[in-house]
mmCIF file of C-alpha atoms in Angstrom:
data_model
loop_
_atom_site.group_PDB
_atom_site.id
_atom_site.type_symbol
_atom_site.label_atom_id
_atom_site.label_comp_id
_atom_site.label_asym_id
_atom_site.label_seq_id
_atom_site.Cartn_x
_atom_site.Cartn_y
_atom_site.Cartn_z
ATOM 1 C CA UNK U 1 -4.177 20.739 -4.587
ATOM 2 C CA UNK U 2 -5.953 20.897 -1.244
ATOM 3 C CA UNK U 3 -5.061 18.766 1.739
ATOM 4 C CA UNK U 4 -7.805 16.624 3.268
ATOM 5 C CA UNK U 5 -8.933 16.744 6.877
ATOM 6 C CA UNK U 6 -7.227 14.463 9.400
ATOM 7 C CA UNK U 7 -9.952 11.809 9.235
ATOM 8 C CA UNK U 8 -10.703 11.034 5.616
ATOM 9 C CA UNK U 9 -12.565 7.771 4.867
ATOM 10 C CA UNK U 10 -10.905 7.705 1.436
ATOM 11 C CA UNK U 11 -7.316 7.849 2.703
ATOM 12 C CA UNK U 12 -6.600 7.733 6.446
ATOM 13 C CA UNK U 13 -8.665 7.501 9.645
ATOM 14 C CA UNK U 14 -7.699 7.632 13.305
ATOM 15 C CA UNK U 15 -8.239 4.943 15.905
ATOM 16 C CA UNK U 16 -10.850 7.215 17.516
ATOM 17 C CA UNK U 17 -12.750 7.426 14.222
ATOM 18 C CA UNK U 18 -12.718 3.653 13.812
ATOM 19 C CA UNK U 19 -13.865 3.044 17.386
ATOM 20 C CA UNK U 20 -16.753 5.487 16.892
ATOM 21 C CA UNK U 21 -17.844 3.686 13.695
ATOM 22 C CA UNK U 22 -17.074 0.128 14.773
ATOM 23 C CA UNK U 23 -20.731 -0.941 14.873
ATOM 24 C CA UNK U 24 -21.757 0.727 11.612
ATOM 25 C CA UNK U 25 -23.549 -1.942 9.534
ATOM 26 C CA UNK U 26 -21.724 -0.999 6.341
ATOM 27 C CA UNK U 27 -18.219 -0.953 7.844
ATOM 28 C CA UNK U 28 -15.788 -3.688 6.830
ATOM 29 C CA UNK U 29 -12.322 -4.045 8.376
ATOM 30 C CA UNK U 30 -9.274 -5.882 7.062
ATOM 31 C CA UNK U 31 -6.144 -6.971 8.873
ATOM 32 C CA UNK U 32 -3.630 -6.865 6.005
ATOM 33 C CA UNK U 33 -0.513 -7.572 8.044
ATOM 34 C CA UNK U 34 2.455 -8.869 6.060
ATOM 35 C CA UNK U 35 6.084 -9.131 7.087
ATOM 36 C CA UNK U 36 9.423 -9.709 5.430
ATOM 37 C CA UNK U 37 10.879 -13.159 6.190
ATOM 38 C CA UNK U 38 13.564 -11.755 8.480
ATOM 39 C CA UNK U 39 10.875 -10.299 10.780
ATOM 40 C CA UNK U 40 10.105 -13.847 11.982
ATOM 41 C CA UNK U 41 6.406 -13.037 12.419
ATOM 42 C CA UNK U 42 3.367 -15.054 11.316
ATOM 43 C CA UNK U 43 0.720 -12.544 10.241
ATOM 44 C CA UNK U 44 -2.197 -14.983 10.100
ATOM 45 C CA UNK U 45 -1.356 -16.561 13.456
ATOM 46 C CA UNK U 46 -1.209 -13.115 15.055
ATOM 47 C CA UNK U 47 -4.576 -12.245 13.473
ATOM 48 C CA UNK U 48 -6.167 -15.405 14.859
ATOM 49 C CA UNK U 49 -4.779 -14.627 18.308
ATOM 50 C CA UNK U 50 -6.223 -11.116 18.367
ATOM 51 C CA UNK U 51 -7.640 -8.624 15.868
ATOM 52 C CA UNK U 52 -9.861 -5.568 15.787
ATOM 53 C CA UNK U 53 -13.484 -6.737 16.228
ATOM 54 C CA UNK U 54 -15.048 -7.672 12.898
ATOM 55 C CA UNK U 55 -11.782 -7.708 10.969
ATOM 56 C CA UNK U 56 -11.182 -10.185 8.161
ATOM 57 C CA UNK U 57 -7.663 -11.304 7.235
ATOM 58 C CA UNK U 58 -6.384 -10.078 3.869
ATOM 59 C CA UNK U 59 -3.519 -12.237 2.602
ATOM 60 C CA UNK U 60 -1.656 -10.114 0.034
ATOM 61 C CA UNK U 61 0.357 -13.119 -1.140
ATOM 62 C CA UNK U 62 -2.752 -15.236 -1.796
ATOM 63 C CA UNK U 63 -4.939 -12.456 -3.207
ATOM 64 C CA UNK U 64 -2.450 -11.843 -5.985
ATOM 65 C CA UNK U 65 -1.580 -12.920 -9.503
ATOM 66 C CA UNK U 66 0.041 -16.226 -8.695
ATOM 67 C CA UNK U 67 0.775 -16.854 -12.366
ATOM 68 C CA UNK U 68 3.555 -14.291 -12.016
ATOM 69 C CA UNK U 69 6.999 -15.161 -10.679
ATOM 70 C CA UNK U 70 7.106 -11.741 -9.046
ATOM 71 C CA UNK U 71 5.849 -11.372 -5.443
ATOM 72 C CA UNK U 72 2.215 -10.397 -4.679
ATOM 73 C CA UNK U 73 1.433 -8.785 -8.037
ATOM 74 C CA UNK U 74 -2.064 -7.302 -8.387
ATOM 75 C CA UNK U 75 -4.602 -10.114 -8.885
ATOM 76 C CA UNK U 76 -6.871 -10.544 -11.890
ATOM 77 C CA UNK U 77 -10.160 -8.696 -11.509
ATOM 78 C CA UNK U 78 -12.138 -11.943 -11.263
ATOM 79 C CA UNK U 79 -9.985 -13.230 -8.419
ATOM 80 C CA UNK U 80 -10.273 -9.971 -6.500
ATOM 81 C CA UNK U 81 -14.064 -9.959 -6.876
ATOM 82 C CA UNK U 82 -14.312 -13.606 -5.814
ATOM 83 C CA UNK U 83 -12.218 -13.083 -2.686
ATOM 84 C CA UNK U 84 -14.115 -9.949 -1.684
ATOM 85 C CA UNK U 85 -17.458 -11.699 -2.125
ATOM 86 C CA UNK U 86 -16.337 -14.629 0.013
ATOM 87 C CA UNK U 87 -15.276 -12.187 2.735
ATOM 88 C CA UNK U 88 -18.571 -10.308 2.616
ATOM 89 C CA UNK U 89 -17.207 -7.067 1.196
ATOM 90 C CA UNK U 90 -19.252 -5.396 -1.516
ATOM 91 C CA UNK U 91 -20.724 -2.251 -2.991
ATOM 92 C CA UNK U 92 -21.650 0.458 -0.503
ATOM 93 C CA UNK U 93 -19.261 -0.681 2.200
ATOM 94 C CA UNK U 94 -16.761 1.574 3.909
ATOM 95 C CA UNK U 95 -13.517 -0.386 4.257
ATOM 96 C CA UNK U 96 -10.777 0.277 6.806
ATOM 97 C CA UNK U 97 -7.519 -1.651 6.495
ATOM 98 C CA UNK U 98 -4.738 -1.927 9.079
ATOM 99 C CA UNK U 99 -1.564 -3.892 9.756
ATOM 100 C CA UNK U 100 0.591 -4.919 12.679
ATOM 101 C CA UNK U 101 3.470 -2.575 11.845
ATOM 102 C CA UNK U 102 1.687 0.794 11.941
ATOM 103 C CA UNK U 103 1.457 1.745 8.295
ATOM 104 C CA UNK U 104 3.124 -0.807 6.063
ATOM 105 C CA UNK U 105 1.285 -3.485 4.072
ATOM 106 C CA UNK U 106 -2.134 -1.889 4.739
ATOM 107 C CA UNK U 107 -1.273 0.830 2.224
ATOM 108 C CA UNK U 108 -0.776 -1.858 -0.424
ATOM 109 C CA UNK U 109 -4.367 -3.057 0.076
ATOM 110 C CA UNK U 110 -5.610 0.541 0.022
ATOM 111 C CA UNK U 111 -3.909 0.967 -3.370
ATOM 112 C CA UNK U 112 -5.281 -2.355 -4.621
ATOM 113 C CA UNK U 113 -8.856 -1.307 -3.808
ATOM 114 C CA UNK U 114 -8.272 1.987 -5.585
ATOM 115 C CA UNK U 115 -6.881 0.085 -8.571
ATOM 116 C CA UNK U 116 -10.141 -1.863 -8.652
ATOM 117 C CA UNK U 117 -12.194 1.338 -8.655
ATOM 118 C CA UNK U 118 -13.206 1.203 -4.989
ATOM 119 C CA UNK U 119 -12.665 4.555 -3.288
ATOM 120 C CA UNK U 120 -14.416 4.066 0.068
ATOM 121 C CA UNK U 121 -11.323 2.671 1.732
ATOM 122 C CA UNK U 122 -9.008 4.131 4.349
ATOM 123 C CA UNK U 123 -5.872 3.011 6.174
ATOM 124 C CA UNK U 124 -5.998 3.000 9.970
ATOM 125 C CA UNK U 125 -3.434 5.592 11.042
ATOM 126 C CA UNK U 126 -0.863 3.864 13.235
ATOM 127 C CA UNK U 127 -2.423 0.453 12.660
ATOM 128 C CA UNK U 128 -2.877 -2.204 15.320
ATOM 129 C CA UNK U 129 -0.032 -0.891 17.554
ATOM 130 C CA UNK U 130 -1.783 2.502 17.852
ATOM 131 C CA UNK U 131 -5.166 0.802 18.399
ATOM 132 C CA UNK U 132 -3.721 -1.154 21.324
ATOM 133 C CA UNK U 133 -1.751 1.798 22.700
ATOM 134 C CA UNK U 134 -4.952 3.844 22.720
ATOM 135 C CA UNK U 135 -6.645 1.231 24.896
ATOM 136 C CA UNK U 136 -9.036 -0.250 22.362
ATOM 137 C CA UNK U 137 -9.876 -3.948 22.490
ATOM 138 C CA UNK U 138 -9.115 -6.857 20.208
ATOM 139 C CA UNK U 139 -10.830 -10.220 19.904
ATOM 140 C CA UNK U 140 -10.032 -13.719 18.696
ATOM 141 C CA UNK U 141 -13.635 -14.242 17.539
ATOM 142 C CA UNK U 142 -14.026 -14.710 13.767
ATOM 143 C CA UNK U 143 -16.318 -12.235 11.981
ATOM 144 C CA UNK U 144 -19.785 -13.194 10.791
ATOM 145 C CA UNK U 145 -19.634 -13.152 6.982
ATOM 146 C CA UNK U 146 -22.373 -13.050 4.364
ATOM 147 C CA UNK U 147 -21.669 -12.934 0.642
ATOM 148 C CA UNK U 148 -21.907 -9.511 -0.974
ATOM 149 C CA UNK U 149 -21.510 -8.440 -4.592
ATOM 150 C CA UNK U 150 -18.801 -5.945 -5.560
ATOM 151 C CA UNK U 151 -18.722 -3.976 -8.790
ATOM 152 C CA UNK U 152 -15.155 -3.558 -10.027
ATOM 153 C CA UNK U 153 -14.056 -0.889 -12.500
ATOM 154 C CA UNK U 154 -10.281 -1.283 -12.962
ATOM 155 C CA UNK U 155 -8.305 1.970 -12.998
ATOM 156 C CA UNK U 156 -5.550 0.863 -15.348
ATOM 157 C CA UNK U 157 -3.767 4.206 -15.103
ATOM 158 C CA UNK U 158 -2.905 3.473 -11.458
ATOM 159 C CA UNK U 159 -0.500 0.642 -12.273
ATOM 160 C CA UNK U 160 2.623 0.619 -14.462
ATOM 161 C CA UNK U 161 4.683 -2.165 -15.977
ATOM 162 C CA UNK U 162 8.385 -2.282 -16.770
ATOM 163 C CA UNK U 163 7.896 -0.884 -20.281
ATOM 164 C CA UNK U 164 5.975 2.114 -18.958
ATOM 165 C CA UNK U 165 8.635 2.839 -16.351
ATOM 166 C CA UNK U 166 11.530 2.446 -18.802
ATOM 167 C CA UNK U 167 9.838 4.934 -21.134
ATOM 168 C CA UNK U 168 9.137 7.393 -18.306
ATOM 169 C CA UNK U 169 12.728 7.160 -17.062
ATOM 170 C CA UNK U 170 14.066 7.838 -20.549
ATOM 171 C CA UNK U 171 11.738 10.748 -21.345
ATOM 172 C CA UNK U 172 11.797 12.336 -17.887
ATOM 173 C CA UNK U 173 8.117 13.225 -18.150
ATOM 174 C CA UNK U 174 7.263 11.553 -14.810
ATOM 175 C CA UNK U 175 8.801 11.696 -11.382
ATOM 176 C CA UNK U 176 9.799 8.150 -10.395
ATOM 177 C CA UNK U 177 9.993 7.948 -6.598
ATOM 178 C CA UNK U 178 11.650 5.013 -4.827
ATOM 179 C CA UNK U 179 10.499 4.180 -1.268
ATOM 180 C CA UNK U 180 13.448 1.947 -0.327
ATOM 181 C CA UNK U 181 16.008 2.791 2.346
ATOM 182 C CA UNK U 182 18.694 5.224 1.120
ATOM 183 C CA UNK U 183 21.511 2.647 1.281
ATOM 184 C CA UNK U 184 19.574 0.268 -0.988
ATOM 185 C CA UNK U 185 18.665 3.111 -3.337
ATOM 186 C CA UNK U 186 22.315 4.174 -3.645
ATOM 187 C CA UNK U 187 23.425 0.562 -4.143
ATOM 188 C CA UNK U 188 25.515 0.594 -0.968
ATOM 189 C CA UNK U 189 23.483 -2.209 0.643
ATOM 190 C CA UNK U 190 22.653 -5.583 -0.904
ATOM 191 C CA UNK U 191 19.096 -6.393 -1.864
ATOM 192 C CA UNK U 192 17.256 -8.782 0.487
ATOM 193 C CA UNK U 193 16.035 -10.852 -2.458
ATOM 194 C CA UNK U 194 18.678 -13.104 -3.941
ATOM 195 C CA UNK U 195 19.879 -12.442 -7.474
ATOM 196 C CA UNK U 196 18.966 -8.759 -7.694
ATOM 197 C CA UNK U 197 21.433 -6.073 -8.699
ATOM 198 C CA UNK U 198 21.976 -3.107 -6.368
ATOM 199 C CA UNK U 199 21.055 0.467 -7.296
ATOM 200 C CA UNK U 200 18.034 2.327 -8.621
ATOM 201 C CA UNK U 201 16.145 3.235 -11.782
ATOM 202 C CA UNK U 202 18.066 6.000 -13.597
ATOM 203 C CA UNK U 203 16.503 9.404 -12.953
ATOM 204 C CA UNK U 204 14.456 8.202 -9.988
ATOM 205 C CA UNK U 205 14.472 9.993 -6.637
ATOM 206 C CA UNK U 206 14.464 8.589 -3.144
ATOM 207 C CA UNK U 207 11.838 9.218 -0.454
ATOM 208 C CA UNK U 208 12.286 6.562 2.210
ATOM 209 C CA UNK U 209 8.833 5.511 3.339
ATOM 210 C CA UNK U 210 9.829 5.645 7.017
ATOM 211 C CA UNK U 211 10.499 9.373 6.653
ATOM 212 C CA UNK U 212 6.775 9.880 5.999
ATOM 213 C CA UNK U 213 5.842 8.359 9.370
ATOM 214 C CA UNK U 214 6.002 9.512 12.956
ATOM 215 C CA UNK U 215 7.658 7.446 15.681
ATOM 216 C CA UNK U 216 4.271 6.001 16.683
ATOM 217 C CA UNK U 217 3.666 4.687 13.163
ATOM 218 C CA UNK U 218 1.154 7.354 12.177
ATOM 219 C CA UNK U 219 1.556 9.371 8.993
ATOM 220 C CA UNK U 220 2.939 12.890 9.190
ATOM 221 C CA UNK U 221 0.552 15.775 8.431
ATOM 222 C CA UNK U 222 0.008 16.820 4.796
ATOM 223 C CA UNK U 223 2.064 20.014 4.991
ATOM 224 C CA UNK U 224 5.058 18.036 6.280
ATOM 225 C CA UNK U 225 4.589 15.354 3.627
ATOM 226 C CA UNK U 226 4.593 17.982 0.908
ATOM 227 C CA UNK U 227 7.827 19.458 2.258
ATOM 228 C CA UNK U 228 9.488 16.019 2.339
ATOM 229 C CA UNK U 229 8.658 15.410 -1.326
ATOM 230 C CA UNK U 230 9.820 18.869 -2.367
ATOM 231 C CA UNK U 231 13.040 18.578 -0.356
ATOM 232 C CA UNK U 232 13.785 15.370 -2.286
ATOM 233 C CA UNK U 233 13.763 17.439 -5.482
ATOM 234 C CA UNK U 234 10.408 16.160 -6.716
ATOM 235 C CA UNK U 235 8.426 18.333 -9.105
ATOM 236 C CA UNK U 236 4.859 17.826 -7.920
ATOM 237 C CA UNK U 237 3.539 19.293 -11.169
ATOM 238 C CA UNK U 238 4.645 16.115 -12.963
ATOM 239 C CA UNK U 239 2.752 12.806 -12.735
ATOM 240 C CA UNK U 240 4.394 10.359 -10.331
ATOM 241 C CA UNK U 241 5.287 6.672 -10.518
ATOM 242 C CA UNK U 242 6.071 5.099 -7.139
ATOM 243 C CA UNK U 243 8.345 2.085 -6.749
ATOM 244 C CA UNK U 244 10.105 0.099 -4.015
ATOM 245 C CA UNK U 245 11.323 -3.471 -3.507
ATOM 246 C CA UNK U 246 8.154 -5.415 -4.326
ATOM 247 C CA UNK U 247 5.290 -2.920 -4.569
ATOM 248 C CA UNK U 248 4.396 -2.712 -0.859
ATOM 249 C CA UNK U 249 6.040 0.435 0.502
ATOM 250 C CA UNK U 250 5.547 2.163 -2.871
ATOM 251 C CA UNK U 251 1.879 2.235 -1.839
ATOM 252 C CA UNK U 252 2.797 4.237 1.268
ATOM 253 C CA UNK U 253 4.189 6.900 -1.056
ATOM 254 C CA UNK U 254 0.929 6.718 -3.048
ATOM 255 C CA UNK U 255 -1.115 7.185 0.122
ATOM 256 C CA UNK U 256 1.028 10.165 1.154
ATOM 257 C CA UNK U 257 0.646 11.739 -2.292
ATOM 258 C CA UNK U 258 -3.120 11.308 -2.058
ATOM 259 C CA UNK U 259 -3.036 12.946 1.382
ATOM 260 C CA UNK U 260 -1.499 16.092 -0.096
ATOM 261 C CA UNK U 261 -4.142 16.174 -2.812
ATOM 262 C CA UNK U 262 -2.012 14.788 -5.643
ATOM 263 C CA UNK U 263 -4.022 12.257 -7.608
ATOM 264 C CA UNK U 264 -1.956 11.692 -10.776
ATOM 265 C CA UNK U 265 0.172 8.907 -9.346
ATOM 266 C CA UNK U 266 0.642 5.273 -10.335
ATOM 267 C CA UNK U 267 2.566 2.332 -8.894
ATOM 268 C CA UNK U 268 5.197 0.181 -10.581
ATOM 269 C CA UNK U 269 3.928 -3.217 -9.487
ATOM 270 C CA UNK U 270 7.051 -5.210 -10.371
ATOM 271 C CA UNK U 271 9.296 -2.642 -8.653
ATOM 272 C CA UNK U 272 12.937 -3.574 -7.956
ATOM 273 C CA UNK U 273 12.061 -7.286 -7.791
ATOM 274 C CA UNK U 274 11.595 -6.999 -11.552
ATOM 275 C CA UNK U 275 13.902 -4.142 -12.581
ATOM 276 C CA UNK U 276 16.836 -5.441 -10.560
ATOM 277 C CA UNK U 277 16.511 -8.891 -12.097
ATOM 278 C CA UNK U 278 17.125 -8.051 -15.754
ATOM 279 C CA UNK U 279 20.681 -7.287 -16.870
ATOM 280 C CA UNK U 280 19.487 -5.404 -19.963
ATOM 281 C CA UNK U 281 17.738 -2.729 -17.880
ATOM 282 C CA UNK U 282 19.956 0.216 -16.885
ATOM 283 C CA UNK U 283 20.688 0.980 -13.257
ATOM 284 C CA UNK U 284 22.237 3.911 -11.454
ATOM 285 C CA UNK U 285 24.108 3.996 -8.157
ATOM 286 C CA UNK U 286 24.963 6.709 -5.674
ATOM 287 C CA UNK U 287 22.849 9.742 -4.843
ATOM 288 C CA UNK U 288 20.413 11.017 -7.531
#
């Protein structure tokens, strides 16, 4: 596995890279900000007040499978294609996605594009806070949008359901990595969603997503990321399934794995919102 360069339009780009390419005709930008209810922040209102020039707003709750009772599950292919067309994003475009936290929900949209077979997408390293700190401008002006066609080729191997994860946990042929905070992983802290048990998937290992990030919200360099995974006892020769509370921060783990050149990873979309709900699924508590 070889680590990519710092600016990689398929994984992560810097604010300087985005500023230099801002007027490229085939660049499309998404503000994919999303916050937990206790953050008391309105992502769409903040977008309308000020966003990176040309950015569209990507609502991960709306562009989801709303037939599911689970939060923001991956949408049907037809819905994804329809939403992208209406936002003027299509074949041949380079997409950059950011959020208002640094690197948080943007990684979820990066993973979703990859799930749909679109590889020309990168997360903005450090997100909107880094963009502003670096002195770059925002605007309240809406983008000019023209319909574009997108060809979607779903990569089914990039997503896992509860049956897949239960089998992997039993056989031990995958590394299941949980991005939640250590206290939630151990079962020492209650889950923020009502009705969920506390603990983790048996055999899974914990890499808190915040540990992959620097204080300024940027992602740590590949060599450091690799060390963090190895120090958590993860065998990087095995395929990986990432999980978290609701499939958002699990995508940060996926992005970090991609940054170190590991491509055989998938995401458990239901995550603990699903596993923690069902009494007949086993759980473990304490350290792995």
